[in-house]
Amino acid sequence: MSSPATRMFVVAIAALALSRWVPHPPNFTPLVAAALFSGAICRDWRLALALPLGAMLLADLWLGLHATLPFVYLGLALAVVLGRGLALRRQPLLLLGAGSLGAVLFFLVSNFGVWLTQALYPHTAAGLAACYLAALPFFANTLLATLLWVAALFGGEHWLAARKRGAADPV
């Protein structure tokens, strides 16, 4: 029998994978925010990485594998590392900055992978610039989704912690 924490972890991976299966605007998923959150709350690096990468793998096995996957996974792993810096400090401006930086890192790494592994753009500096320029509309969705989900995940955690503290106070 699994522990409640293990069950919750499996449910979180399934929910994140499902977020890629249900209809949504391109790149409008909670995955970068979940990677930041996972890095912030999981003490064990393996678990922190397993949450977003496990969700991606589960979804990718269903949606299909492609040459840019190592870059997408690296972008999420970098967001986990960035989230480690949030383990002890969760001020709103810090969360805003981390969410923005996480989205930027994901954008830079994943689109570098598109440029490197596909024949859509010439393998020159101009081709890389063209790749990033063409991806900007997708970045807007990534940034917005990341910031909304950072607010939801970290805000929900704060609300639950405050509620728990309130329940522990004698009346």
PDB file of C-alpha atoms in Angstrom:
ATOM      1  CA  MET A   1       0.000   0.000   0.000  1.00  0.00           C
ATOM      2  CA  SER A   2       1.332   3.407  -0.865  1.00  0.00           C
ATOM      3  CA  SER A   3       1.545   6.396   1.445  1.00  0.00           C
ATOM      4  CA  PRO A   4      -0.736   9.421   1.006  1.00  0.00           C
ATOM      5  CA  ALA A   5       2.290  11.436  -0.165  1.00  0.00           C
ATOM      6  CA  THR A   6       3.111   8.827  -2.818  1.00  0.00           C
ATOM      7  CA  ARG A   7      -0.485   8.746  -4.014  1.00  0.00           C
ATOM      8  CA  MET A   8      -0.550  12.542  -4.164  1.00  0.00           C
ATOM      9  CA  PHE A   9       2.693  12.520  -6.172  1.00  0.00           C
ATOM     10  CA  VAL A  10       1.285  10.036  -8.690  1.00  0.00           C
ATOM     11  CA  VAL A  11      -1.920  12.074  -8.977  1.00  0.00           C
ATOM     12  CA  ALA A  12       0.127  15.239  -9.566  1.00  0.00           C
ATOM     13  CA  ILE A  13       2.094  13.582 -12.383  1.00  0.00           C
ATOM     14  CA  ALA A  14      -1.118  12.302 -13.973  1.00  0.00           C
ATOM     15  CA  ALA A  15      -2.785  15.720 -13.671  1.00  0.00           C
ATOM     16  CA  LEU A  16       0.187  17.452 -15.270  1.00  0.00           C
ATOM     17  CA  ALA A  17       0.288  14.918 -18.091  1.00  0.00           C
ATOM     18  CA  LEU A  18      -3.438  15.373 -18.594  1.00  0.00           C
ATOM     19  CA  SER A  19      -2.896  19.134 -18.876  1.00  0.00           C
ATOM     20  CA  ARG A  20      -1.047  18.414 -22.125  1.00  0.00           C
ATOM     21  CA  TRP A  21      -3.742  16.066 -23.456  1.00  0.00           C
ATOM     22  CA  VAL A  22      -6.763  18.299 -22.999  1.00  0.00           C
ATOM     23  CA  PRO A  23      -7.338  21.037 -25.575  1.00  0.00           C
ATOM     24  CA  HIS A  24      -5.407  24.192 -24.686  1.00  0.00           C
ATOM     25  CA  PRO A  25      -3.707  27.094 -26.416  1.00  0.00           C
ATOM     26  CA  PRO A  26      -0.191  26.171 -27.592  1.00  0.00           C
ATOM     27  CA  ASN A  27       2.321  26.128 -24.707  1.00  0.00           C
ATOM     28  CA  PHE A  28      -0.339  27.150 -22.180  1.00  0.00           C
ATOM     29  CA  THR A  29       0.362  24.434 -19.600  1.00  0.00           C
ATOM     30  CA  PRO A  30       1.348  24.434 -15.919  1.00  0.00           C
ATOM     31  CA  LEU A  31       4.562  22.471 -16.511  1.00  0.00           C
ATOM     32  CA  VAL A  32       7.169  25.214 -16.000  1.00  0.00           C
ATOM     33  CA  ALA A  33       5.355  26.437 -12.888  1.00  0.00           C
ATOM     34  CA  ALA A  34       5.081  22.860 -11.629  1.00  0.00           C
ATOM     35  CA  ALA A  35       8.823  22.409 -12.161  1.00  0.00           C
ATOM     36  CA  LEU A  36       9.516  25.556 -10.121  1.00  0.00           C
ATOM     37  CA  PHE A  37       7.103  24.429  -7.411  1.00  0.00           C
ATOM     38  CA  SER A  38       8.534  20.926  -7.370  1.00  0.00           C
ATOM     39  CA  GLY A  39      12.035  22.319  -6.950  1.00  0.00           C
ATOM     40  CA  ALA A  40      10.852  24.513  -4.093  1.00  0.00           C
ATOM     41  CA  ILE A  41       8.916  21.919  -2.097  1.00  0.00           C
ATOM     42  CA  CYS A  42      10.719  18.612  -2.701  1.00  0.00           C
ATOM     43  CA  ARG A  43      13.762  18.074  -0.524  1.00  0.00           C
ATOM     44  CA  ASP A  44      14.895  15.133  -2.623  1.00  0.00           C
ATOM     45  CA  TRP A  45      16.289  16.173  -6.025  1.00  0.00           C
ATOM     46  CA  ARG A  46      15.091  12.945  -7.601  1.00  0.00           C
ATOM     47  CA  LEU A  47      11.499  13.649  -6.618  1.00  0.00           C
ATOM     48  CA  ALA A  48      11.779  17.291  -7.614  1.00  0.00           C
ATOM     49  CA  LEU A  49      12.864  16.239 -11.106  1.00  0.00           C
ATOM     50  CA  ALA A  50      10.522  13.256 -11.312  1.00  0.00           C
ATOM     51  CA  LEU A  51       7.356  15.328 -10.999  1.00  0.00           C
ATOM     52  CA  PRO A  52       7.652  17.517 -14.125  1.00  0.00           C
ATOM     53  CA  LEU A  53       9.796  15.111 -16.135  1.00  0.00           C
ATOM     54  CA  GLY A  54       7.563  12.143 -15.293  1.00  0.00           C
ATOM     55  CA  ALA A  55       4.518  14.130 -16.388  1.00  0.00           C
ATOM     56  CA  MET A  56       6.227  15.100 -19.628  1.00  0.00           C
ATOM     57  CA  LEU A  57       7.299  11.525 -20.317  1.00  0.00           C
ATOM     58  CA  LEU A  58       3.819  10.181 -19.642  1.00  0.00           C
ATOM     59  CA  ALA A  59       2.273  12.733 -21.988  1.00  0.00           C
ATOM     60  CA  ASP A  60       4.981  12.311 -24.622  1.00  0.00           C
ATOM     61  CA  LEU A  61       4.495   8.552 -24.718  1.00  0.00           C
ATOM     62  CA  TRP A  62       0.894   9.267 -25.682  1.00  0.00           C
ATOM     63  CA  LEU A  63       1.429  12.353 -27.862  1.00  0.00           C
ATOM     64  CA  GLY A  64       4.602  11.161 -29.558  1.00  0.00           C
ATOM     65  CA  LEU A  65       8.333  11.456 -29.183  1.00  0.00           C
ATOM     66  CA  HIS A  66      10.417  13.961 -31.145  1.00  0.00           C
ATOM     67  CA  ALA A  67      14.001  15.160 -31.529  1.00  0.00           C
ATOM     68  CA  THR A  68      13.600  18.224 -29.315  1.00  0.00           C
ATOM     69  CA  LEU A  69      12.597  16.262 -26.205  1.00  0.00           C
ATOM     70  CA  PRO A  70      16.044  16.435 -24.562  1.00  0.00           C
ATOM     71  CA  PHE A  71      15.899  20.229 -24.829  1.00  0.00           C
ATOM     72  CA  VAL A  72      12.344  20.426 -23.487  1.00  0.00           C
ATOM     73  CA  TYR A  73      13.290  18.195 -20.563  1.00  0.00           C
ATOM     74  CA  LEU A  74      16.450  20.229 -19.932  1.00  0.00           C
ATOM     75  CA  GLY A  75      14.355  23.409 -19.868  1.00  0.00           C
ATOM     76  CA  LEU A  76      12.091  21.875 -17.227  1.00  0.00           C
ATOM     77  CA  ALA A  77      15.064  20.558 -15.236  1.00  0.00           C
ATOM     78  CA  LEU A  78      16.514  24.086 -15.186  1.00  0.00           C
ATOM     79  CA  ALA A  79      13.185  25.339 -13.827  1.00  0.00           C
ATOM     80  CA  VAL A  80      13.455  22.739 -11.037  1.00  0.00           C
ATOM     81  CA  VAL A  81      16.948  24.035 -10.215  1.00  0.00           C
ATOM     82  CA  LEU A  82      15.595  27.582 -10.222  1.00  0.00           C
ATOM     83  CA  GLY A  83      12.794  26.450  -7.923  1.00  0.00           C
ATOM     84  CA  ARG A  84      15.360  25.216  -5.392  1.00  0.00           C
ATOM     85  CA  GLY A  85      16.118  28.870  -4.720  1.00  0.00           C
ATOM     86  CA  LEU A  86      12.504  29.303  -3.630  1.00  0.00           C
ATOM     87  CA  ALA A  87      12.689  26.578  -0.984  1.00  0.00           C
ATOM     88  CA  LEU A  88      13.060  29.043   1.896  1.00  0.00           C
ATOM     89  CA  ARG A  89      11.851  32.318   0.388  1.00  0.00           C
ATOM     90  CA  ARG A  90       8.549  32.818  -1.359  1.00  0.00           C
ATOM     91  CA  GLN A  91       7.954  36.570  -1.542  1.00  0.00           C
ATOM     92  CA  PRO A  92       5.630  37.663  -4.373  1.00  0.00           C
ATOM     93  CA  LEU A  93       8.291  39.593  -6.313  1.00  0.00           C
ATOM     94  CA  LEU A  94      10.708  36.674  -6.035  1.00  0.00           C
ATOM     95  CA  LEU A  95       8.008  34.323  -7.325  1.00  0.00           C
ATOM     96  CA  LEU A  96       7.251  36.706 -10.192  1.00  0.00           C
ATOM     97  CA  GLY A  97      10.940  36.866 -11.092  1.00  0.00           C
ATOM     98  CA  ALA A  98      11.439  33.109 -10.818  1.00  0.00           C
ATOM     99  CA  GLY A  99       8.330  32.421 -12.903  1.00  0.00           C
ATOM    100  CA  SER A 100       9.471  34.865 -15.575  1.00  0.00           C
ATOM    101  CA  LEU A 101      13.031  33.517 -15.595  1.00  0.00           C
ATOM    102  CA  GLY A 102      11.781  29.933 -15.687  1.00  0.00           C
ATOM    103  CA  ALA A 103       9.639  30.707 -18.727  1.00  0.00           C
ATOM    104  CA  VAL A 104      12.562  32.494 -20.428  1.00  0.00           C
ATOM    105  CA  LEU A 105      14.954  29.596 -19.753  1.00  0.00           C
ATOM    106  CA  PHE A 106      12.421  27.092 -21.080  1.00  0.00           C
ATOM    107  CA  PHE A 107      11.873  29.235 -24.175  1.00  0.00           C
ATOM    108  CA  LEU A 108      15.594  29.653 -24.881  1.00  0.00           C
ATOM    109  CA  VAL A 109      16.536  26.012 -24.350  1.00  0.00           C
ATOM    110  CA  SER A 110      13.560  24.390 -26.079  1.00  0.00           C
ATOM    111  CA  ASN A 111      13.724  26.644 -29.128  1.00  0.00           C
ATOM    112  CA  PHE A 112      17.479  26.184 -29.368  1.00  0.00           C
ATOM    113  CA  GLY A 113      16.578  22.503 -29.676  1.00  0.00           C
ATOM    114  CA  VAL A 114      14.122  23.266 -32.470  1.00  0.00           C
ATOM    115  CA  TRP A 115      16.814  25.224 -34.324  1.00  0.00           C
ATOM    116  CA  LEU A 116      19.478  22.563 -33.753  1.00  0.00           C
ATOM    117  CA  THR A 117      17.495  19.398 -34.507  1.00  0.00           C
ATOM    118  CA  GLN A 118      15.142  20.478 -37.262  1.00  0.00           C
ATOM    119  CA  ALA A 119      15.651  21.816 -40.758  1.00  0.00           C
ATOM    120  CA  LEU A 120      13.183  24.674 -40.340  1.00  0.00           C
ATOM    121  CA  TYR A 121      15.913  27.321 -40.028  1.00  0.00           C
ATOM    122  CA  PRO A 122      19.451  27.601 -41.351  1.00  0.00           C
ATOM    123  CA  HIS A 123      22.065  26.601 -38.802  1.00  0.00           C
ATOM    124  CA  THR A 124      23.460  30.108 -38.552  1.00  0.00           C
ATOM    125  CA  ALA A 125      23.139  32.912 -36.027  1.00  0.00           C
ATOM    126  CA  ALA A 126      20.499  34.478 -38.277  1.00  0.00           C
ATOM    127  CA  GLY A 127      18.630  31.170 -38.387  1.00  0.00           C
ATOM    128  CA  LEU A 128      18.684  30.923 -34.594  1.00  0.00           C
ATOM    129  CA  ALA A 129      17.404  34.482 -34.323  1.00  0.00           C
ATOM    130  CA  ALA A 130      14.641  33.678 -36.817  1.00  0.00           C
ATOM    131  CA  CYS A 131      13.701  30.605 -34.779  1.00  0.00           C
ATOM    132  CA  TYR A 132      13.425  32.626 -31.578  1.00  0.00           C
ATOM    133  CA  LEU A 133      11.466  35.352 -33.348  1.00  0.00           C
ATOM    134  CA  ALA A 134       8.999  32.855 -34.803  1.00  0.00           C
ATOM    135  CA  ALA A 135       8.522  31.305 -31.350  1.00  0.00           C
ATOM    136  CA  LEU A 136       7.642  34.566 -29.563  1.00  0.00           C
ATOM    137  CA  PRO A 137       3.854  34.002 -29.765  1.00  0.00           C
ATOM    138  CA  PHE A 138       4.371  30.650 -28.031  1.00  0.00           C
ATOM    139  CA  PHE A 139       6.538  32.344 -25.414  1.00  0.00           C
ATOM    140  CA  ALA A 140       3.687  34.694 -24.534  1.00  0.00           C
ATOM    141  CA  ASN A 141       1.519  31.665 -23.716  1.00  0.00           C
ATOM    142  CA  THR A 142       4.326  29.984 -21.757  1.00  0.00           C
ATOM    143  CA  LEU A 143       4.962  33.128 -19.710  1.00  0.00           C
ATOM    144  CA  LEU A 144       1.292  33.778 -18.976  1.00  0.00           C
ATOM    145  CA  ALA A 145       0.573  30.153 -18.044  1.00  0.00           C
ATOM    146  CA  THR A 146       3.698  29.982 -15.881  1.00  0.00           C
ATOM    147  CA  LEU A 147       2.860  33.150 -13.975  1.00  0.00           C
ATOM    148  CA  LEU A 148      -0.777  32.135 -13.468  1.00  0.00           C
ATOM    149  CA  TRP A 149       0.194  28.657 -12.269  1.00  0.00           C
ATOM    150  CA  VAL A 150       3.002  29.994 -10.049  1.00  0.00           C
ATOM    151  CA  ALA A 151       0.397  32.207  -8.380  1.00  0.00           C
ATOM    152  CA  ALA A 152      -2.017  29.278  -8.040  1.00  0.00           C
ATOM    153  CA  LEU A 153       0.510  26.723  -6.766  1.00  0.00           C
ATOM    154  CA  PHE A 154       2.492  28.923  -4.397  1.00  0.00           C
ATOM    155  CA  GLY A 155      -0.615  30.892  -3.411  1.00  0.00           C
ATOM    156  CA  GLY A 156      -2.462  27.657  -2.692  1.00  0.00           C
ATOM    157  CA  GLU A 157       0.451  26.389  -0.635  1.00  0.00           C
ATOM    158  CA  HIS A 158       0.503  29.657   1.350  1.00  0.00           C
ATOM    159  CA  TRP A 159      -3.259  29.547   1.891  1.00  0.00           C
ATOM    160  CA  LEU A 160      -3.140  25.927   3.085  1.00  0.00           C
ATOM    161  CA  ALA A 161      -0.238  26.655   5.447  1.00  0.00           C
ATOM    162  CA  ALA A 162      -2.062  29.675   6.888  1.00  0.00           C
ATOM    163  CA  ARG A 163      -5.227  27.631   7.286  1.00  0.00           C
ATOM    164  CA  LYS A 164      -3.296  24.877   9.040  1.00  0.00           C
ATOM    165  CA  ARG A 165      -1.665  27.413  11.375  1.00  0.00           C
ATOM    166  CA  GLY A 166      -5.084  28.906  12.094  1.00  0.00           C
ATOM    167  CA  ALA A 167      -6.524  25.481  12.918  1.00  0.00           C
ATOM    168  CA  ALA A 168      -3.652  24.856  15.332  1.00  0.00           C
ATOM    169  CA  ASP A 169      -4.272  28.101  17.236  1.00  0.00           C
ATOM    170  CA  PRO A 170      -6.415  27.718  20.355  1.00  0.00           C
ATOM    171  CA  VAL A 171      -9.720  29.546  20.222  1.00  0.00           C
TER     172      VAL A 171
END
